[in-house]
CSV table of C-alpha atoms in Angstrom, one decimal:
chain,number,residue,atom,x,y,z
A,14,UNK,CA,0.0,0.0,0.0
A,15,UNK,CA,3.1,3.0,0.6
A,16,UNK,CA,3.9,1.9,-3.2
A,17,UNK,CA,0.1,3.7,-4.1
A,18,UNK,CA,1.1,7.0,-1.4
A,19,UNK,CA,4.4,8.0,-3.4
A,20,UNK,CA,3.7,11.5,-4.0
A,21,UNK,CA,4.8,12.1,-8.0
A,22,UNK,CA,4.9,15.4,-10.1
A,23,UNK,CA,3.9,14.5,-13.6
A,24,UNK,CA,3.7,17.4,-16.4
A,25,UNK,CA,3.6,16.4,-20.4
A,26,UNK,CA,5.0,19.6,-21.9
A,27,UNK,CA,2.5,19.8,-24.9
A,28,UNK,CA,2.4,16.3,-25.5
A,29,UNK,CA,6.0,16.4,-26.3
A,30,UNK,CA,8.0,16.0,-23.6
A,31,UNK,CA,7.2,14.2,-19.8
A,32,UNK,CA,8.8,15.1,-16.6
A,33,UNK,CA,8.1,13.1,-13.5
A,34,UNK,CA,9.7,13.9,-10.1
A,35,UNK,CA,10.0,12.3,-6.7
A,36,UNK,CA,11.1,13.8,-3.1
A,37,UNK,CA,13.9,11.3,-3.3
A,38,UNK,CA,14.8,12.2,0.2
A,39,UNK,CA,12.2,12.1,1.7
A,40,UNK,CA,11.0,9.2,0.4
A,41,UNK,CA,14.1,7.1,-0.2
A,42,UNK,CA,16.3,7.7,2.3
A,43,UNK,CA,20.4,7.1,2.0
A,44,UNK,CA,19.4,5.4,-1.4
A,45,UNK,CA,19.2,6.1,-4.8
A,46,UNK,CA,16.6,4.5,-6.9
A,47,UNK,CA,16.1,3.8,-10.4
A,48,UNK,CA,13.5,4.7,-13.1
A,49,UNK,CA,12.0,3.2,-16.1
A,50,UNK,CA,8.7,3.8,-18.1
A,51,UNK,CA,6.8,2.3,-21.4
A,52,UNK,CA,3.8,3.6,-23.4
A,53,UNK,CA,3.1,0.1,-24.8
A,54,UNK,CA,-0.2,-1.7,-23.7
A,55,UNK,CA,-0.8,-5.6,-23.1
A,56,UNK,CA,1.2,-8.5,-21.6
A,57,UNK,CA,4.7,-8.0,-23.9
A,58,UNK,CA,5.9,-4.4,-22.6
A,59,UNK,CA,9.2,-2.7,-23.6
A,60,UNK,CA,10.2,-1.2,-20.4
A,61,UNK,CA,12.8,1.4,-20.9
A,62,UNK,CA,15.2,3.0,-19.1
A,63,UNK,CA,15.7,7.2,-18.5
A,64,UNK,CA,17.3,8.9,-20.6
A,65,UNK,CA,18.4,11.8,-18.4
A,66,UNK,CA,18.1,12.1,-14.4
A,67,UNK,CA,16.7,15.1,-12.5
A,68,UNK,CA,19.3,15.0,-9.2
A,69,UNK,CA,18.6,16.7,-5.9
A,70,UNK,CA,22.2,16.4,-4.0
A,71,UNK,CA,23.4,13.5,-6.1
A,72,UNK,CA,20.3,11.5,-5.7
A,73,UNK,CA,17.6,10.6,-8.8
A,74,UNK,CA,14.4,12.8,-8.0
A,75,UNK,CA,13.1,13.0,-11.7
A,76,UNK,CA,13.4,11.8,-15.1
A,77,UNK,CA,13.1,13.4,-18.8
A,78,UNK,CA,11.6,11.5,-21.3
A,79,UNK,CA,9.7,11.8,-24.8
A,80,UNK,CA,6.0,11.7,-25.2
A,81,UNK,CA,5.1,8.4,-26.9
A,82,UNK,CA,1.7,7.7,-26.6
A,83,UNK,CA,-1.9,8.4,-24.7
A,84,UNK,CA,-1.0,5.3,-22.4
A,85,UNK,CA,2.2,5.6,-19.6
A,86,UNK,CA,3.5,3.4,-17.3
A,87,UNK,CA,6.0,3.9,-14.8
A,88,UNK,CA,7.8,1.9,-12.3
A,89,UNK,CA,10.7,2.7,-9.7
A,90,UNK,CA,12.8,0.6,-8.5
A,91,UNK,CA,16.3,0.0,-6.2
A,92,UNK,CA,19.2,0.6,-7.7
A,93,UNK,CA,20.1,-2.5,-8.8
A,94,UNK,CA,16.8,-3.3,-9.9
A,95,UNK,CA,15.5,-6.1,-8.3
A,96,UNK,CA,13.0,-4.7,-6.2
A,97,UNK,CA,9.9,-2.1,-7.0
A,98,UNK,CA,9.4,0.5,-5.0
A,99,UNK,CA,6.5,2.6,-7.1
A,100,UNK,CA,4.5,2.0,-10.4
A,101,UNK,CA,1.5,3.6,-11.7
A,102,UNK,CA,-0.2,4.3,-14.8
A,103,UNK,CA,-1.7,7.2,-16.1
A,104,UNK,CA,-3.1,9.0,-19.2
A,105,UNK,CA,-0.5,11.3,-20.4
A,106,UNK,CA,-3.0,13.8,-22.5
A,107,UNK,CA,-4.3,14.7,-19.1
A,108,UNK,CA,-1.1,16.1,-18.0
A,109,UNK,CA,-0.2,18.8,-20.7
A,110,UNK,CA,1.3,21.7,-20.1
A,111,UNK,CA,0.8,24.3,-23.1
A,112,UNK,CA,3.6,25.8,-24.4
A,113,UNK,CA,3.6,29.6,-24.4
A,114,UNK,CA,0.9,31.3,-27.3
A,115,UNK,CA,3.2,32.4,-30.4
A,116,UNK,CA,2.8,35.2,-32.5
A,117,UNK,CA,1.1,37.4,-30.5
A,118,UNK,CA,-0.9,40.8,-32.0
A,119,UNK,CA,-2.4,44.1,-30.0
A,120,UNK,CA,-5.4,45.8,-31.9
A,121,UNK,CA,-6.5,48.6,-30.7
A,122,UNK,CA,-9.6,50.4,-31.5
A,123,UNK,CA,-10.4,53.5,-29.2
A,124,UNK,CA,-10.4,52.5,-25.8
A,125,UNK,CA,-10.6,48.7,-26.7
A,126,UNK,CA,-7.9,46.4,-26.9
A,127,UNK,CA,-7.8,42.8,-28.8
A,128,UNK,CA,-5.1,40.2,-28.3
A,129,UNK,CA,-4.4,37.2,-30.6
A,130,UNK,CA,-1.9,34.0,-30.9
A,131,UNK,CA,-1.7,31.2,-33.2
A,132,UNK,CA,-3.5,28.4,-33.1
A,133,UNK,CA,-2.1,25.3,-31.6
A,134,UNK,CA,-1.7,22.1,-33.6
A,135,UNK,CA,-3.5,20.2,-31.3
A,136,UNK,CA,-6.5,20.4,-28.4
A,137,UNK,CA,-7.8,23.7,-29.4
A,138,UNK,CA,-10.7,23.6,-27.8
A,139,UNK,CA,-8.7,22.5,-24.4
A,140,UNK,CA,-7.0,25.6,-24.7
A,141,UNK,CA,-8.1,29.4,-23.1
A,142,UNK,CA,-6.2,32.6,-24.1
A,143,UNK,CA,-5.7,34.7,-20.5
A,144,UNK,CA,-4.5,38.1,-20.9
A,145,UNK,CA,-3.3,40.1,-17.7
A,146,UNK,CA,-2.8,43.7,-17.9
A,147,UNK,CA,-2.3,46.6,-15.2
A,148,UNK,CA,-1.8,50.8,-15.5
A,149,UNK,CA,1.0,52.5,-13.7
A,150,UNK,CA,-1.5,53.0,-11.1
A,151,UNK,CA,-2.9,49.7,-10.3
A,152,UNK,CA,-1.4,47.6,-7.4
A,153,UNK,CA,-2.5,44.4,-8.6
A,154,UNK,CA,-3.1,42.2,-12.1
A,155,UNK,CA,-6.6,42.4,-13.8
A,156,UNK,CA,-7.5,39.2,-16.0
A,157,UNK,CA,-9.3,38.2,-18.9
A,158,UNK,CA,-9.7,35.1,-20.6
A,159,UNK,CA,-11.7,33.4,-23.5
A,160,UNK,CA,-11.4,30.8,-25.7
A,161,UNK,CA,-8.7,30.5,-28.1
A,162,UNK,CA,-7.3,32.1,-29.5
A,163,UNK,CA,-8.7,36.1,-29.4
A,164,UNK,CA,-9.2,38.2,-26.0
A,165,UNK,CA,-10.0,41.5,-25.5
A,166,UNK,CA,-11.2,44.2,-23.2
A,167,UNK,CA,-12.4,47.8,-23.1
A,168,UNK,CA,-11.9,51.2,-20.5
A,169,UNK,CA,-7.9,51.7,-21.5
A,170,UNK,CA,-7.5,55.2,-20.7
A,171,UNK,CA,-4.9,56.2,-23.2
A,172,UNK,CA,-3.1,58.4,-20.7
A,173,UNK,CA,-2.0,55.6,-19.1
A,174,UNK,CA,0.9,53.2,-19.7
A,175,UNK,CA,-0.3,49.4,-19.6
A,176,UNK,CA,2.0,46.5,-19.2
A,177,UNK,CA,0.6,43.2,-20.9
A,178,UNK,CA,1.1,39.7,-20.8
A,179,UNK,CA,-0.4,36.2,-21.8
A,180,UNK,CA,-0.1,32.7,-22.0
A,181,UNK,CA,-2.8,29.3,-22.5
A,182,UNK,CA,-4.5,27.4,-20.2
A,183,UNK,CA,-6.3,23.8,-20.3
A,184,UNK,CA,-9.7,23.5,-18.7
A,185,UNK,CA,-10.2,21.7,-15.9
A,186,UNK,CA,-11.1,18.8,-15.1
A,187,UNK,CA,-12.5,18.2,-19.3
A,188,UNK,CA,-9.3,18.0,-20.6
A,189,UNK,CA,-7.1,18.0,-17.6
A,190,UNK,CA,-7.0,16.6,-13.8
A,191,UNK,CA,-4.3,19.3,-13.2
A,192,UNK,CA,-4.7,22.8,-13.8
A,193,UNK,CA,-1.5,23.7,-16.3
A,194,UNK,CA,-1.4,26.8,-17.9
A,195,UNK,CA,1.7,27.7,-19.9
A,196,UNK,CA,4.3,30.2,-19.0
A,197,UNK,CA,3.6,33.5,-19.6
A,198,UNK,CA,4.9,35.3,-22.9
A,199,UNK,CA,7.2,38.3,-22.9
A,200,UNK,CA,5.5,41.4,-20.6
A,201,UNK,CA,5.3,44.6,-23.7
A,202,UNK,CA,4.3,47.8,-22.5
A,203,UNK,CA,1.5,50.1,-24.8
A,204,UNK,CA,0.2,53.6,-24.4
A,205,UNK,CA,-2.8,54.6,-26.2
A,206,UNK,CA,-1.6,51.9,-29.0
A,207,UNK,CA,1.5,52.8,-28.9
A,208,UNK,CA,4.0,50.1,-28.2
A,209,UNK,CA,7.0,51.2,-25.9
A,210,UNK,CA,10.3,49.7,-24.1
A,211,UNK,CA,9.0,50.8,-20.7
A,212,UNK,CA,6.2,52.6,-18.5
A,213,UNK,CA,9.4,53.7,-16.7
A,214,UNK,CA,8.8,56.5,-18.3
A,215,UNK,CA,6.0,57.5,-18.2
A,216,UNK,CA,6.4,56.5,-14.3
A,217,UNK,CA,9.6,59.7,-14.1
A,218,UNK,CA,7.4,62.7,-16.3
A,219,UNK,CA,4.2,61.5,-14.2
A,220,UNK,CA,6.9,61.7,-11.1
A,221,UNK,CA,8.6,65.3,-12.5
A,222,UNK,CA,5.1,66.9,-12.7
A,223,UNK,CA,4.0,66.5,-9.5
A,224,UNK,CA,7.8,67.9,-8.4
A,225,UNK,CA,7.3,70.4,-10.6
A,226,UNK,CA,3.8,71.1,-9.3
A,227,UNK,CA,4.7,70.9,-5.8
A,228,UNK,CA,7.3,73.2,-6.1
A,229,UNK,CA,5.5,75.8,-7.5
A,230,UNK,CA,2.5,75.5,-4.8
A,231,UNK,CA,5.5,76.0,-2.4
A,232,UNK,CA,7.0,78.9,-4.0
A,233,UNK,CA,3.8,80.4,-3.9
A,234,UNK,CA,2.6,79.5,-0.3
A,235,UNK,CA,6.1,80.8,0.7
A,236,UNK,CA,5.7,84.6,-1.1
A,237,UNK,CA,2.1,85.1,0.3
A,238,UNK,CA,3.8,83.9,4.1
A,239,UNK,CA,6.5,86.8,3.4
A,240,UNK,CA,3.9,89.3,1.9
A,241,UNK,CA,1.7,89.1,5.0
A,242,UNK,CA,4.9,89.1,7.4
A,243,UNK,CA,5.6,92.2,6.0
A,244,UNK,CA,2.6,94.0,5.7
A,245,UNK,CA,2.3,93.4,9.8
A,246,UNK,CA,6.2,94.2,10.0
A,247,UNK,CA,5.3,97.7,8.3
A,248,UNK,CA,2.1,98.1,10.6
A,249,UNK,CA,4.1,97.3,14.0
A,250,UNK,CA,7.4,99.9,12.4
A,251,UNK,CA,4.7,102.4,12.1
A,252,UNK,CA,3.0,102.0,15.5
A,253,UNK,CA,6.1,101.6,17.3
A,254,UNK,CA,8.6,103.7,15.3
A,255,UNK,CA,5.9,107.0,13.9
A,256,UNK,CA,7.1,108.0,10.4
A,257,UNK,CA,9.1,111.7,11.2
A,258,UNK,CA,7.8,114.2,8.9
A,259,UNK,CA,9.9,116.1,5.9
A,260,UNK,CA,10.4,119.9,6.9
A,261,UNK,CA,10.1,120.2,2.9
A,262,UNK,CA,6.5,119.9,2.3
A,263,UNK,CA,6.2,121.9,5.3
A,264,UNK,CA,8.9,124.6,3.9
A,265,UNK,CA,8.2,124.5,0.0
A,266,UNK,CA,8.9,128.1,-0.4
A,267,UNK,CA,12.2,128.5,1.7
A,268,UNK,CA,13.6,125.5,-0.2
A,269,UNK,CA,12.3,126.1,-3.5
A,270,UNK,CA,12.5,130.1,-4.0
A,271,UNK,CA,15.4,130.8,-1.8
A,272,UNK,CA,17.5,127.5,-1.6
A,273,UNK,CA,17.1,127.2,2.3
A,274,UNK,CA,18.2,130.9,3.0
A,275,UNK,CA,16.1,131.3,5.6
A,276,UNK,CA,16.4,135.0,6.4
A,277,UNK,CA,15.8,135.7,3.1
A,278,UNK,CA,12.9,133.8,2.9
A,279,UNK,CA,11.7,135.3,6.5
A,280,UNK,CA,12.4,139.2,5.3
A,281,UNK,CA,10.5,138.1,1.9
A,282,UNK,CA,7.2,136.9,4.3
A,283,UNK,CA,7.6,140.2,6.9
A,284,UNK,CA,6.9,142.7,2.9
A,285,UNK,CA,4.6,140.3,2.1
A,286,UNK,CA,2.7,140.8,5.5
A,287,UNK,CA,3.2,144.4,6.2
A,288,UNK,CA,1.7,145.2,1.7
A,289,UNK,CA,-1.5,142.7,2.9
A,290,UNK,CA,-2.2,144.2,6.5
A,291,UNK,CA,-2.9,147.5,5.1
A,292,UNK,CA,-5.6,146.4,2.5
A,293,UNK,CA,-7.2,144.7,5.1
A,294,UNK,CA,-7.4,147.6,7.5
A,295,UNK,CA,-8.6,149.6,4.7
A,296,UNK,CA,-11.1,147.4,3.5
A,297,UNK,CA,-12.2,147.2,7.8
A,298,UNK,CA,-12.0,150.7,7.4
A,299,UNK,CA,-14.7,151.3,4.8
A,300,UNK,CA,-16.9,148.5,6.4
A,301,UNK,CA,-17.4,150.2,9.4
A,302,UNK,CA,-17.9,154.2,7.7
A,303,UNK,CA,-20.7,151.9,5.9
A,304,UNK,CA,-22.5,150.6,8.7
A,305,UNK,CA,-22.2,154.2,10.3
A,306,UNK,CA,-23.7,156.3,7.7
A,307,UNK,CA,-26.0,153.1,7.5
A,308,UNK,CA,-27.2,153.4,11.2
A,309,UNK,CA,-27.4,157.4,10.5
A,310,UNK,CA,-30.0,157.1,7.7
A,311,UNK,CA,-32.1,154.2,8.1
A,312,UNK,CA,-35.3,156.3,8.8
A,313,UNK,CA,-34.5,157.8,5.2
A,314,UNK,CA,-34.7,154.5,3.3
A,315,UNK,CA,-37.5,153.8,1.3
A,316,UNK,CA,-39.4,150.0,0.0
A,317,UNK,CA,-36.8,148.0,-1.6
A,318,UNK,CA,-37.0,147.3,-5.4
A,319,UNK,CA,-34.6,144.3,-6.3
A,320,UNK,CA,-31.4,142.3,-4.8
A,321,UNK,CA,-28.5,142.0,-6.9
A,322,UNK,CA,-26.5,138.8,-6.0
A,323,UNK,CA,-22.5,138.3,-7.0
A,324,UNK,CA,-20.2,135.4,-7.2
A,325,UNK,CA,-16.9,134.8,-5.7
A,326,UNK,CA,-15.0,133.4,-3.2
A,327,UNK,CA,-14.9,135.5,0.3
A,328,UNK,CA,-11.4,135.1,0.7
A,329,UNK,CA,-10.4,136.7,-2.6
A,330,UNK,CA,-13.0,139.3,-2.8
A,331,UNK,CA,-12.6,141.0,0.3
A,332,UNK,CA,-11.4,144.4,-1.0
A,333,UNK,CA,-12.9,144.3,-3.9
A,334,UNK,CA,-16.6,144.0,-2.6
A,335,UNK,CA,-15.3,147.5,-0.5
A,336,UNK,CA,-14.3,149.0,-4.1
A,337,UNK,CA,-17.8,147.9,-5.8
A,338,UNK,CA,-19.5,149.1,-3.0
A,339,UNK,CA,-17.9,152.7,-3.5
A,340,UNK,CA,-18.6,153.0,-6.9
A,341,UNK,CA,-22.0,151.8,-7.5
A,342,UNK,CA,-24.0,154.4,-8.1
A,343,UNK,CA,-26.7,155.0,-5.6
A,344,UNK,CA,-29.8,152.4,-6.4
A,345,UNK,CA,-32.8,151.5,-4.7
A,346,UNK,CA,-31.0,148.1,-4.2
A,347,UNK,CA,-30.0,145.3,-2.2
A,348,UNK,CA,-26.3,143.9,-3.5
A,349,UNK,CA,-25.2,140.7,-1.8
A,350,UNK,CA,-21.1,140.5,-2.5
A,351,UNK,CA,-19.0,137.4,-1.2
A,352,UNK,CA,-20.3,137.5,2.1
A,353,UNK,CA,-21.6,141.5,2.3
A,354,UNK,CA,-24.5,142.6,2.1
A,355,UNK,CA,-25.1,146.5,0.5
A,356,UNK,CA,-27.8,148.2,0.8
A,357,UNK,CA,-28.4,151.5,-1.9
A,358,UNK,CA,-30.8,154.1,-1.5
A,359,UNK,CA,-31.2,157.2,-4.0
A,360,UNK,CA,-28.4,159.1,-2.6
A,361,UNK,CA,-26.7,156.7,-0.6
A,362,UNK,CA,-25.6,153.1,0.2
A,363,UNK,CA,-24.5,151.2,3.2
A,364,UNK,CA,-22.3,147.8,3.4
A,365,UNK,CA,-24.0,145.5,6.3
């Protein structure tokens, strides 16, 4: 009965090629065992000897062989031979491992991709065409798989860098009671059906625009700290520190007209004060005589006839309201000057 419990490996590399291992250790210990296998049926069978050993530390584990036949038999033995230590008997088409789909093709259409392969010579309709394929910004494989020997998928973003790869499987249990799928075929890279060496690229600009972006957000987050320090560095300088004012707004005519003489400029102000004073006393002068001769003959006035209004500033028209006042000839009038108000009889007029 520990003949039937040997645990064996057996793969048939697309029906062309067996391989059949052993945990030779384990199983035999300090003693290395022979192999020998026949695809012949009935009573008169042509054992035969393997060609090439698989060795794990100098002891037989495995043996190569060529696929002969539907129908295997294998037997292991001592190493002389004279005892048997394991046989079994199998169906070797329910072993196959596919080789690795040739010839494949990309079509793209839009956001849709379709992959192709070659048909195999034999067990098509065992076979499945898988394809695998992730973005630069997906962790993990995403799969598809249909019957040979077309798959394809839609949603590629053509932004994006995809890596690809594929290989055939045979279903399980129909045409198989182990699940082999063949190795996969050589990774190529696309972007937006374009095919490339690497998304390595792709990986470094994606990785140099967010540095460059970052950078910039930085800059700018850094001038708008410094513009706000500053404004509240000028606002506490001009609370604690008050700005000192600049005599030469104050002084514009001693620094303009007379080049910071200043007793020039002060005898130039005392003339300029002692020709105004005058006009002013004269012109106070004339206002009071006015309101005298005005108090003096106000039982002599008569009914009013009209109001005669003028324009001008008060400041500037001082004198000159004096001067009208004199000259006018004498009116049964009202005149109302920059501030003054004249009153004109027949023979007379008074400034109020």
């Amino acid at each position: 009965g520990w003949k039937d419990a040997i645990n064996t490996t057996i793969i048939n590399f697309n029906n062309e090629k067996m391989k059949i291992t052993w945990a030779a250790r384990e199983l035999f210990h300090n003693e290395n065992v022979s192999f020998s296998y026949t695809f012949d049926e009935g009573k008169h069978k042509v054992w035969k000897a393997c060609p090439k050993y698989l060795l794990d530390q100098d002891y037989n584990s495995g043996c190569l062989f060529k696929t002969e036949g539907p129908n295997l038999a294998i037997s292991i033995r001592n190493s002389n031979g004279s005892e048997e230590l394991f046989s079994k008997k199998l169906k070797s088409d329910f072993y196959i491992k596919p080789n690795r789909p040739e010839n494949v093709t990309f079509f793209w259409k839009d956001d849709t991709v379709t992959v192709s392969c070659n048909k195999p010579e034999r067990a098509v309709k065992c076979l499945r065409l898988e394809l695998q394929y992730k973005s630069t910004f997906d962790k993990g494989w995403q799969s598809r798989t249909s019957r040979c020997c077309s798959v394809g998928d839609q949603g590629f973003d053509p932004r994006k860098c995809y890596s690809f790869r594929v290989r055939l499987k045979r279903l399980v249990p129909y045409c198989n009671v182990v699940n082999y799928s063949s190795d996969w075929e050589a990774e190529t890279y696309w972007m937006n059906g374009m095919l490339l060496d690497s998304c390595d690229d792709d990986i470094t600009s994606q990785s140099n625009t967010v540095t460059v972006l970052s950078c910039s957000l930085a800059a700018l987050l850094m001038m708008l700290i410094l513009l706000i320090l500053l404004c509240k560095w000028q606002r506490i300088q001009m609370s604690v520190m008050p700005a000192i004012p600049d005599p030469k707004y104050i002084f514009v005519d001693l620094l303009n007209d007379h080049n910071g003489n200043f007793q020039e400029w002060l005898d130039k102000t005392d003339h300029v004060l002692l020709q105004t004073k005058p006009e002013y006393e004269e012109a106070e002068c004339i206002e009071a005589e006015s309101q005298q001769e005005d108090e003096k003959n106000s039982d002599k006035q008569g009914p009013l006839e009209k109001i005669l209004t003028f324009s001008g500033t008060a400041e500037n028209s001082d004198l000159k309201a004096a001067q009208i006042a004199c000259l006018i000839p004498a009116t049964n009038a009202i005149a109302s000057f920059a501030g003054f108000h004249i009153l004109m009889n027949d023979d007379m007029y008074v400034m109020l």
